[in-house]
């Protein structure tokens, strides 16, 4: 059954890739730029780019991931998709159990990265503020879409972090149940291809060993 699920998911990934086009945004080389990170959340991070003689300022936000076996916090760059940020940091997976392998890689079609999102600072901590059409469609379909579904349920692959966040993952393959899930250990099967569909996260941000 899981092999059939995986085959269907990979078909969706190929379909989404063809619809979105084959052009993948270029990502900055780690060797060509210098990045200075901040240890404090919501503090300006300034990096001077010698190639263009410009200074780029990035905000770093704090994400607190609530779990049954203990919370974990990590910094996130302004504008990063939540799913991409968790995969890059490597502290917790946005997917439960086997969903770490069997998922749509950010297309928004599988629904396995569903999480409850609450702002721990000012409003506007995620963009878009309301569910996208992709989110609304997927979260209206089983096993999501029940009468008890939280209005704060979002797809981590569809929202950009714009402020401090508190994130809660529920149990179940799709995160569809009411119980708070334990942290799912990070396990990526395809390296950076895990978030190859991400067209929104900053591409000029170089992460150091602290991020």
Coordinates of N, CA and C in Angstrom, one line a residue:
X1 N 0.8 -1.2 0.0 CA 0.0 0.0 0.0 C 0.9 1.3 0.0
X2 N 2.0 1.2 0.8 CA 2.8 2.4 0.9 C 3.6 2.6 -0.5
X3 N 3.9 1.5 -1.2 CA 4.5 1.6 -2.5 C 3.6 2.3 -3.5
X4 N 2.3 2.0 -3.4 CA 1.3 2.6 -4.3 C 1.2 4.1 -3.9
X5 N 1.2 4.4 -2.6 CA 1.1 5.9 -2.2 C 2.3 6.6 -2.8
X6 N 3.5 6.0 -2.6 CA 4.8 6.7 -3.1 C 4.7 6.9 -4.6
X7 N 4.2 5.9 -5.3 CA 4.1 6.1 -6.8 C 3.2 7.2 -7.1
X8 N 2.1 7.3 -6.4 CA 1.1 8.4 -6.7 C 1.7 9.7 -6.4
X9 N 2.4 9.8 -5.2 CA 3.0 11.1 -4.9 C 4.1 11.5 -5.9
X10 N 4.9 10.6 -6.3 CA 6.0 11.0 -7.3 C 5.4 11.4 -8.6
X11 N 4.2 10.8 -9.0 CA 3.5 11.2 -10.2 C 3.1 12.7 -10.0
X12 N 2.6 13.0 -8.8 CA 2.1 14.4 -8.6 C 3.3 15.4 -8.6
X13 N 4.4 14.9 -8.1 CA 5.6 15.8 -8.1 C 6.0 16.1 -9.5
X14 N 6.1 15.0 -10.4 CA 6.4 15.2 -11.8 C 5.4 16.1 -12.5
X15 N 4.2 15.9 -12.2 CA 3.1 16.8 -12.8 C 3.3 18.2 -12.4
X16 N 3.5 18.4 -11.1 CA 3.7 19.8 -10.6 C 4.9 20.5 -11.2
X17 N 6.0 19.7 -11.3 CA 7.2 20.2 -11.9 C 7.0 20.7 -13.3
X18 N 6.3 19.9 -14.1 CA 6.1 20.2 -15.5 C 5.2 21.4 -15.6
X19 N 4.2 21.6 -14.7 CA 3.3 22.7 -14.8 C 4.0 24.0 -14.4
X20 N 4.9 23.9 -13.4 CA 5.7 25.1 -12.9 C 6.8 25.5 -13.8
X21 N 7.2 24.5 -14.7 CA 8.3 24.8 -15.6 C 9.6 24.2 -15.1
X22 N 10.5 24.0 -15.9 CA 11.8 23.4 -15.6 C 12.8 24.3 -15.0
X23 N 12.6 25.6 -15.1 CA 13.6 26.6 -14.6 C 13.6 26.6 -13.1
X24 N 14.7 26.3 -12.5 CA 14.9 26.4 -11.1 C 15.8 27.6 -10.7
X25 N 15.3 28.4 -9.8 CA 16.1 29.6 -9.4 C 17.5 29.3 -9.0
X26 N 18.4 30.1 -9.4 CA 19.8 29.9 -9.0 C 20.0 30.2 -7.5
X27 N 20.7 29.4 -6.8 CA 21.0 29.6 -5.4 C 22.4 30.0 -5.3
X28 N 22.7 30.9 -4.4 CA 24.0 31.5 -4.2 C 25.0 30.4 -3.8
X29 N 26.2 30.5 -4.2 CA 27.3 29.6 -3.8 C 27.8 29.9 -2.5
X30 N 28.0 28.9 -1.6 CA 28.4 29.2 -0.3 C 29.8 29.7 -0.3
X31 N 30.6 29.4 -1.3 CA 32.0 29.8 -1.4 C 32.1 31.3 -1.9
X32 N 31.1 31.8 -2.5 CA 31.2 33.1 -3.2 C 30.8 34.3 -2.3
X33 N 30.1 34.0 -1.2 CA 29.5 35.0 -0.4 C 29.8 34.8 1.1
X34 N 29.8 35.9 1.9 CA 30.0 35.7 3.3 C 28.7 36.1 4.0
X35 N 28.3 35.3 4.9 CA 27.0 35.6 5.6 C 27.3 35.7 7.1
X36 N 26.8 36.7 7.8 CA 26.9 36.9 9.2 C 25.5 36.7 9.8
X37 N 25.4 35.8 10.7 CA 24.1 35.5 11.3 C 24.0 36.1 12.7
X38 N 22.7 36.3 13.1 CA 22.5 36.8 14.5 C 21.9 35.8 15.4
X39 N 22.3 35.8 16.6 CA 21.9 34.8 17.6 C 20.5 35.3 18.2
X40 N 20.1 36.5 18.0 CA 18.9 37.0 18.6 C 17.8 37.1 17.5
X41 N 16.6 36.5 17.9 CA 15.5 36.6 16.9 C 15.0 38.0 16.7
X42 N 14.5 38.2 15.5 CA 14.0 39.5 15.1 C 15.0 40.6 15.2
X43 N 16.3 40.3 14.9 CA 17.4 41.3 14.9 C 17.9 41.3 13.5
X44 N 18.2 42.5 13.0 CA 18.7 42.7 11.6 C 20.0 41.9 11.4
X45 N 20.0 41.2 10.3 CA 21.3 40.5 9.9 C 21.8 41.2 8.7
X46 N 23.0 41.7 8.7 CA 23.5 42.5 7.6 C 24.7 41.7 7.0
X47 N 24.6 41.6 5.6 CA 25.7 41.0 4.9 C 26.1 41.9 3.7
X48 N 27.3 42.1 3.6 CA 27.8 43.0 2.5 C 28.2 42.1 1.3
X49 N 27.6 42.3 0.1 CA 27.9 41.6 -1.1 C 28.9 42.3 -1.9
X50 N 30.2 41.8 -1.9 CA 31.2 42.5 -2.6 C 31.0 42.5 -4.1
X51 N 30.3 41.5 -4.6 CA 30.1 41.4 -6.1 C 29.2 42.5 -6.6
X52 N 28.3 43.0 -5.8 CA 27.4 44.1 -6.3 C 27.6 45.4 -5.5
X53 N 28.5 45.3 -4.5 CA 28.7 46.5 -3.6 C 27.5 47.0 -3.0
X54 N 26.6 46.0 -2.5 CA 25.4 46.4 -1.8 C 25.4 45.6 -0.5
X55 N 24.6 46.2 0.4 CA 24.4 45.5 1.7 C 23.0 45.0 1.9
X56 N 22.8 43.8 2.1 CA 21.5 43.2 2.2 C 21.2 42.9 3.7
X57 N 20.0 43.3 4.1 CA 19.6 43.2 5.5 C 18.5 42.1 5.6
X58 N 18.7 41.1 6.4 CA 17.7 40.1 6.6 C 17.2 40.0 8.0
X59 N 15.9 39.8 8.2 CA 15.4 39.6 9.6 C 15.5 38.1 9.9
X60 N 15.8 37.8 11.1 CA 15.8 36.4 11.6 C 14.8 36.2 12.6
X61 N 13.8 35.3 12.4 CA 12.7 35.1 13.3 C 12.9 33.8 14.1
X62 N 12.2 33.6 15.1 CA 12.3 32.5 15.9 C 11.0 31.6 15.8
X63 N 11.2 30.3 15.5 CA 10.1 29.4 15.4 C 10.2 28.4 16.6
X64 N 9.1 28.3 17.4 CA 9.1 27.4 18.5 C 8.2 26.2 18.1
X65 N 8.7 25.0 18.0 CA 8.0 23.9 17.6 C 7.6 23.1 18.8
X66 N 6.3 23.1 19.1 CA 5.7 22.4 20.2 C 5.5 20.9 20.0
X67 N 5.9 20.1 20.9 CA 5.8 18.7 20.7 C 5.6 18.0 22.0
X68 N 5.0 16.8 22.0 CA 4.6 16.1 23.2 C 5.9 15.7 24.0
X69 N 7.0 15.5 23.4 CA 8.2 15.2 24.1 C 9.2 16.3 24.3
X70 N 8.7 17.5 24.2 CA 9.5 18.7 24.5 C 9.6 19.7 23.3
X71 N 9.6 20.9 23.6 CA 9.6 21.9 22.5 C 11.1 22.1 22.0
X72 N 11.2 22.6 20.8 CA 12.4 23.0 20.2 C 12.3 24.3 19.5
X73 N 13.3 25.1 19.5 CA 13.2 26.5 18.9 C 14.4 26.6 17.9
X74 N 14.2 27.3 16.8 CA 15.3 27.5 15.9 C 15.0 28.8 15.1
X75 N 16.1 29.4 14.6 CA 16.0 30.6 13.8 C 15.6 30.4 12.4
X76 N 14.8 31.3 11.8 CA 14.3 31.2 10.4 C 14.6 32.5 9.7
X77 N 15.0 32.4 8.5 CA 15.2 33.7 7.7 C 13.9 34.2 7.3
X78 N 13.8 35.5 7.2 CA 12.6 36.2 6.7 C 12.3 35.8 5.3
X79 N 11.0 35.3 5.2 CA 10.6 34.9 3.9 C 10.7 33.4 3.5
X80 N 11.4 32.7 4.4 CA 11.6 31.2 4.2 C 10.2 30.5 4.3
X81 N 10.0 29.6 3.4 CA 8.8 28.7 3.7 C 9.1 27.9 4.9
X82 N 8.1 27.7 5.7 CA 8.2 27.0 7.0 C 8.8 25.6 6.8
X83 N 8.3 24.9 5.8 CA 8.7 23.5 5.5 C 10.2 23.5 5.2
X84 N 10.6 24.4 4.3 CA 12.0 24.5 3.9 C 12.9 24.8 5.1
X85 N 12.4 25.7 5.9 CA 13.2 26.1 7.1 C 13.5 25.0 8.0
X86 N 12.5 24.1 8.3 CA 12.7 23.0 9.2 C 13.6 22.0 8.6
X87 N 13.5 21.8 7.3 CA 14.4 20.8 6.6 C 15.8 21.3 6.6
X88 N 16.0 22.6 6.4 CA 17.4 23.2 6.4 C 18.0 23.1 7.8
X89 N 17.2 23.4 8.8 CA 17.8 23.4 10.2 C 18.1 22.0 10.7
X90 N 17.3 21.0 10.3 CA 17.6 19.7 10.6 C 17.3 19.2 12.0
X91 N 16.4 20.0 12.7 CA 16.1 19.7 14.1 C 14.8 18.9 14.3
X92 N 13.9 19.1 13.4 CA 12.6 18.4 13.5 C 12.0 18.4 12.0
X93 N 11.3 17.3 11.8 CA 10.7 17.2 10.5 C 9.2 17.7 10.5
X94 N 8.8 18.3 9.4 CA 7.4 18.8 9.3 C 6.5 17.6 9.0
X95 N 7.0 16.4 8.8 CA 6.2 15.3 8.4 C 6.4 14.2 9.5
X96 N 5.3 13.5 9.8 CA 5.3 12.4 10.8 C 5.7 11.1 10.1
X97 N 6.6 10.3 10.8 CA 6.9 9.0 10.4 C 7.2 8.8 9.0
X98 N 6.4 7.8 8.3 CA 6.7 7.5 6.9 C 6.4 8.6 5.9
X99 N 5.7 9.7 6.4 CA 5.4 10.8 5.6 C 6.7 11.6 5.2
X100 N 7.7 11.3 6.0 CA 9.0 12.0 5.6 C 9.5 11.5 4.3
X101 N 9.1 10.3 3.9 CA 9.5 9.8 2.5 C 8.3 10.0 1.6
X102 N 7.1 9.7 2.0 CA 6.0 9.7 1.1 C 5.3 11.1 1.2
X103 N 5.7 12.1 0.5 CA 5.1 13.4 0.5 C 5.3 14.1 -0.8
X104 N 4.7 15.2 -1.1 CA 4.7 15.8 -2.4 C 5.8 16.8 -2.6
X105 N 6.8 16.9 -1.7 CA 7.9 17.7 -1.8 C 7.6 19.2 -2.0
X106 N 6.5 19.6 -1.4 CA 6.2 21.1 -1.4 C 5.2 21.5 -2.4
X107 N 4.5 20.6 -3.1 CA 3.5 21.0 -4.0 C 2.2 21.4 -3.4
X108 N 2.0 21.0 -2.1 CA 0.7 21.3 -1.4 C -0.4 20.3 -1.7
X109 N -0.1 19.2 -2.3 CA -1.1 18.2 -2.7 C -1.3 17.1 -1.8
X110 N -0.3 16.8 -0.9 CA -0.4 15.6 -0.1 C -1.0 15.9 1.3
X111 N -0.7 17.1 1.8 CA -1.3 17.5 3.1 C -0.6 17.0 4.3
X112 N 0.6 16.3 4.1 CA 1.2 15.7 5.3 C 2.0 16.7 6.1
X113 N 2.3 17.9 5.6 CA 3.0 18.9 6.4 C 2.1 19.9 7.1
X114 N 0.8 19.5 7.3 CA -0.2 20.3 8.0 C 0.2 20.6 9.4
X115 N 0.3 21.8 9.8 CA 0.6 22.2 11.2 C -0.3 23.3 11.7
X116 N -0.4 23.4 13.0 CA -1.2 24.6 13.5 C -0.2 25.7 13.8
X117 N -0.5 26.9 13.3 CA 0.4 28.0 13.4 C -0.2 29.1 14.2
X118 N 0.6 29.7 15.1 CA 0.1 30.8 15.9 C 1.3 31.8 16.0
X119 N 1.0 33.1 16.0 CA 2.0 34.1 16.1 C 2.4 34.3 17.5
X120 N 3.7 34.4 17.8 CA 4.1 34.7 19.2 C 4.5 36.1 19.3
X121 N 4.3 36.9 18.2 CA 4.7 38.3 18.3 C 3.5 39.1 17.7
X122 N 3.8 40.0 16.7 CA 2.8 40.8 16.1 C 2.0 40.0 15.0
X123 N 0.9 40.5 14.6 CA 0.2 39.8 13.5 C 1.0 39.9 12.2
X124 N 0.6 39.1 11.3 CA 1.4 39.1 10.1 C 2.6 38.3 10.1
X125 N 2.7 37.2 11.0 CA 3.9 36.4 11.2 C 4.1 35.4 10.0
X126 N 3.0 35.2 9.2 CA 3.2 34.4 8.1 C 2.5 35.1 6.9
X127 N 3.0 34.7 5.7 CA 2.4 35.2 4.4 C 2.2 33.9 3.6
X128 N 1.0 33.9 2.9 CA -0.2 34.8 3.1 C -0.9 34.5 4.4
X129 N -1.6 35.6 4.9 CA -2.3 35.5 6.2 C -3.4 34.5 6.1
X130 N -4.1 34.4 5.0 CA -5.2 33.4 4.9 C -4.7 32.2 4.0
X131 N -5.4 31.1 4.1 CA -5.0 30.0 3.3 C -5.1 30.3 1.8
X132 N -4.1 29.7 1.1 CA -4.1 29.8 -0.3 C -5.2 28.9 -0.9
X133 N -5.4 29.0 -2.2 CA -6.3 28.1 -2.9 C -5.9 26.7 -2.8
X134 N -4.6 26.5 -2.9 CA -4.0 25.1 -2.7 C -4.3 24.6 -1.3
X135 N -4.0 25.4 -0.3 CA -4.3 25.0 1.1 C -5.8 24.7 1.3
X136 N -6.6 25.6 0.9 CA -8.0 25.5 1.1 C -8.6 24.2 0.5
X137 N -8.1 23.9 -0.7 CA -8.5 22.7 -1.4 C -8.1 21.4 -0.6
X138 N -6.8 21.4 -0.3 CA -6.2 20.2 0.3 C -6.7 20.0 1.7
X139 N -6.9 21.0 2.5 CA -7.3 20.9 3.8 C -8.8 20.7 4.0
X140 N -9.5 20.8 2.8 CA -11.0 20.5 2.8 C -11.2 19.0 2.5
X141 N -10.2 18.3 2.1 CA -10.3 16.9 1.7 C -9.9 16.0 2.8
X142 N -10.5 14.8 2.9 CA -10.1 13.8 3.9 C -8.6 13.5 3.8
X143 N -7.9 13.2 4.9 CA -8.5 13.1 6.3 C -8.7 14.4 7.0
X144 N -8.3 15.5 6.3 CA -8.5 16.8 6.9 C -10.0 17.2 6.5
X145 N -10.3 18.4 7.0 CA -11.6 19.0 6.6 C -12.8 18.6 7.5
X146 N -12.5 18.0 8.6 CA -13.5 17.6 9.6 C -14.0 18.8 10.4
X147 N -15.2 18.7 11.1 CA -15.7 19.8 11.8 C -14.9 20.3 12.9
X148 N -14.0 19.5 13.4 CA -13.1 19.9 14.5 C -11.8 20.4 14.1
X149 N -11.6 20.6 12.8 CA -10.3 21.1 12.3 C -10.0 22.5 12.8
X150 N -8.8 22.7 13.2 CA -8.4 24.0 13.7 C -8.4 25.1 12.6
X151 N -8.9 26.3 12.8 CA -8.8 27.3 11.8 C -7.4 27.8 11.6
X152 N -6.5 27.4 12.5 CA -5.1 27.8 12.4 C -4.2 26.8 11.7
X153 N -4.9 25.7 11.1 CA -4.2 24.7 10.4 C -3.7 25.2 9.0
X154 N -2.4 25.1 8.8 CA -1.8 25.5 7.5 C -0.9 24.4 7.0
X155 N -0.6 24.6 5.7 CA 0.4 23.7 5.1 C 1.8 24.4 5.2
X156 N 2.7 23.7 5.9 CA 4.1 24.3 6.1 C 4.8 24.6 4.8
X157 N 4.4 23.9 3.7 CA 5.1 24.1 2.4 C 4.5 25.3 1.7
X158 N 3.5 26.0 2.2 CA 2.8 27.1 1.5 C 2.9 28.4 2.2
X159 N 3.5 28.5 3.4 CA 3.5 29.7 4.1 C 5.0 30.2 4.4
X160 N 5.2 31.5 4.2 CA 6.5 32.1 4.5 C 6.5 32.7 5.9
X161 N 7.6 32.5 6.5 CA 7.8 33.0 7.9 C 8.1 34.5 7.8
X162 N 7.3 35.3 8.5 CA 7.5 36.8 8.5 C 7.6 37.3 9.9
X163 N 7.7 36.4 10.9 CA 7.7 36.9 12.3 C 7.9 35.6 13.2
X164 N 7.9 35.9 14.5 CA 8.0 34.7 15.4 C 6.8 33.9 15.4
X165 N 7.0 32.6 15.4 CA 5.9 31.6 15.3 C 5.9 30.6 16.4
X166 N 4.7 30.1 16.7 CA 4.6 28.9 17.6 C 3.9 27.9 16.7
X167 N 4.5 26.7 16.5 CA 4.0 25.7 15.6 C 3.7 24.4 16.4
X168 N 2.5 23.8 16.1 CA 2.2 22.6 16.8 C 1.8 21.5 15.7
X169 N 2.5 20.4 15.8 CA 2.2 19.2 14.9 C 1.3 18.2 15.6
X170 N 0.3 17.8 15.0 CA -0.6 16.7 15.5 C -0.2 15.4 15.0
X171 N -0.7 14.3 15.7 CA -0.4 13.0 15.3 C -1.1 12.5 14.0
X172 N -0.7 11.4 13.5 CA -1.3 10.8 12.3 C -0.4 11.1 11.1
X173 N -0.5 10.2 10.1 CA 0.3 10.3 8.9 C 0.2 11.7 8.3
X174 N -1.0 12.3 8.3 CA -1.2 13.6 7.7 C -1.3 14.7 8.8
X175 N -1.0 14.3 10.1 CA -1.1 15.3 11.2 C -2.6 15.7 11.4
X176 N -3.5 14.7 11.2 CA -4.9 15.0 11.2 C -5.6 14.8 12.5
X177 N -4.9 14.2 13.5 CA -5.6 13.9 14.8 C -5.4 15.1 15.7
X178 N -6.1 15.0 16.9 CA -6.1 16.1 17.9 C -4.9 16.0 18.8
X179 N -4.3 14.8 19.0 CA -3.2 14.8 20.0 C -2.0 15.4 19.5
X180 N -1.2 16.0 20.4 CA 0.0 16.6 20.0 C 1.1 15.6 19.7
X181 N 1.7 15.7 18.6 CA 2.7 14.7 18.2 C 4.1 14.9 18.9
X182 N 4.8 13.8 19.0 CA 6.2 13.9 19.4 C 7.0 14.4 18.2
X183 N 8.2 14.9 18.5 CA 9.0 15.4 17.4 C 9.4 14.2 16.5
X184 N 9.3 14.4 15.2 CA 9.7 13.4 14.2 C 11.1 13.7 13.8
X185 N 12.0 12.8 14.1 CA 13.4 13.0 13.8 C 13.6 13.4 12.3
X186 N 14.5 14.3 12.1 CA 14.8 14.7 10.7 C 15.4 13.6 9.9
X187 N 14.8 13.4 8.8 CA 15.4 12.4 7.8 C 15.0 12.8 6.4
X188 N 16.0 13.2 5.7 CA 15.8 13.6 4.3 C 16.4 12.5 3.4
X189 N 15.6 12.2 2.4 CA 16.0 11.1 1.5 C 16.6 11.6 0.2
X190 N 16.4 12.9 -0.2 CA 16.9 13.4 -1.5 C 17.6 14.7 -1.4
X191 N 18.2 15.0 -0.2 CA 19.0 16.2 0.0 C 18.2 17.4 -0.3
X192 N 18.8 18.3 -1.1 CA 18.2 19.6 -1.4 C 17.0 19.4 -2.4
X193 N 16.9 18.2 -3.0 CA 15.7 18.0 -3.8 C 14.4 17.9 -3.0
X194 N 14.6 17.8 -1.6 CA 13.4 17.7 -0.8 C 12.6 19.0 -0.9
X195 N 13.3 20.1 -1.2 CA 12.5 21.4 -1.3 C 12.8 22.1 -2.7
X196 N 13.0 21.2 -3.7 CA 13.3 21.7 -5.0 C 12.1 22.5 -5.6
X197 N 10.9 22.3 -5.1 CA 9.7 23.0 -5.6 C 9.6 24.4 -5.0
X198 N 10.4 24.7 -4.0 CA 10.3 26.0 -3.3 C 10.8 27.1 -4.2
X199 N 9.9 28.0 -4.6 CA 10.2 29.2 -5.4 C 10.1 30.5 -4.6
X200 N 10.0 30.4 -3.3 CA 9.7 31.6 -2.5 C 10.8 31.9 -1.5
X201 N 11.4 30.9 -0.9 CA 12.5 31.1 0.1 C 13.6 31.9 -0.5
X202 N 14.3 32.8 0.3 CA 15.4 33.6 -0.2 C 16.4 32.7 -0.8
X203 N 16.9 33.1 -1.9 CA 18.0 32.3 -2.6 C 19.4 32.9 -2.4
X204 N 19.5 34.1 -1.8 CA 20.8 34.7 -1.6 C 21.2 34.6 -0.2
X205 N 20.6 33.8 0.6 CA 20.9 33.7 2.0 C 21.8 32.5 2.2
X206 N 23.0 32.8 2.8 CA 24.0 31.7 3.0 C 23.9 31.4 4.5
X207 N 23.7 30.1 4.8 CA 23.6 29.7 6.2 C 24.9 29.3 6.8
X208 N 25.2 29.7 8.0 CA 26.4 29.3 8.7 C 26.1 28.1 9.5
X209 N 27.0 27.6 10.3 CA 26.9 26.4 11.1 C 25.9 26.6 12.2
X210 N 25.5 27.8 12.5 CA 24.6 28.1 13.6 C 23.1 28.0 13.2
X211 N 22.9 28.0 11.9 CA 21.5 28.0 11.3 C 21.1 26.6 10.7

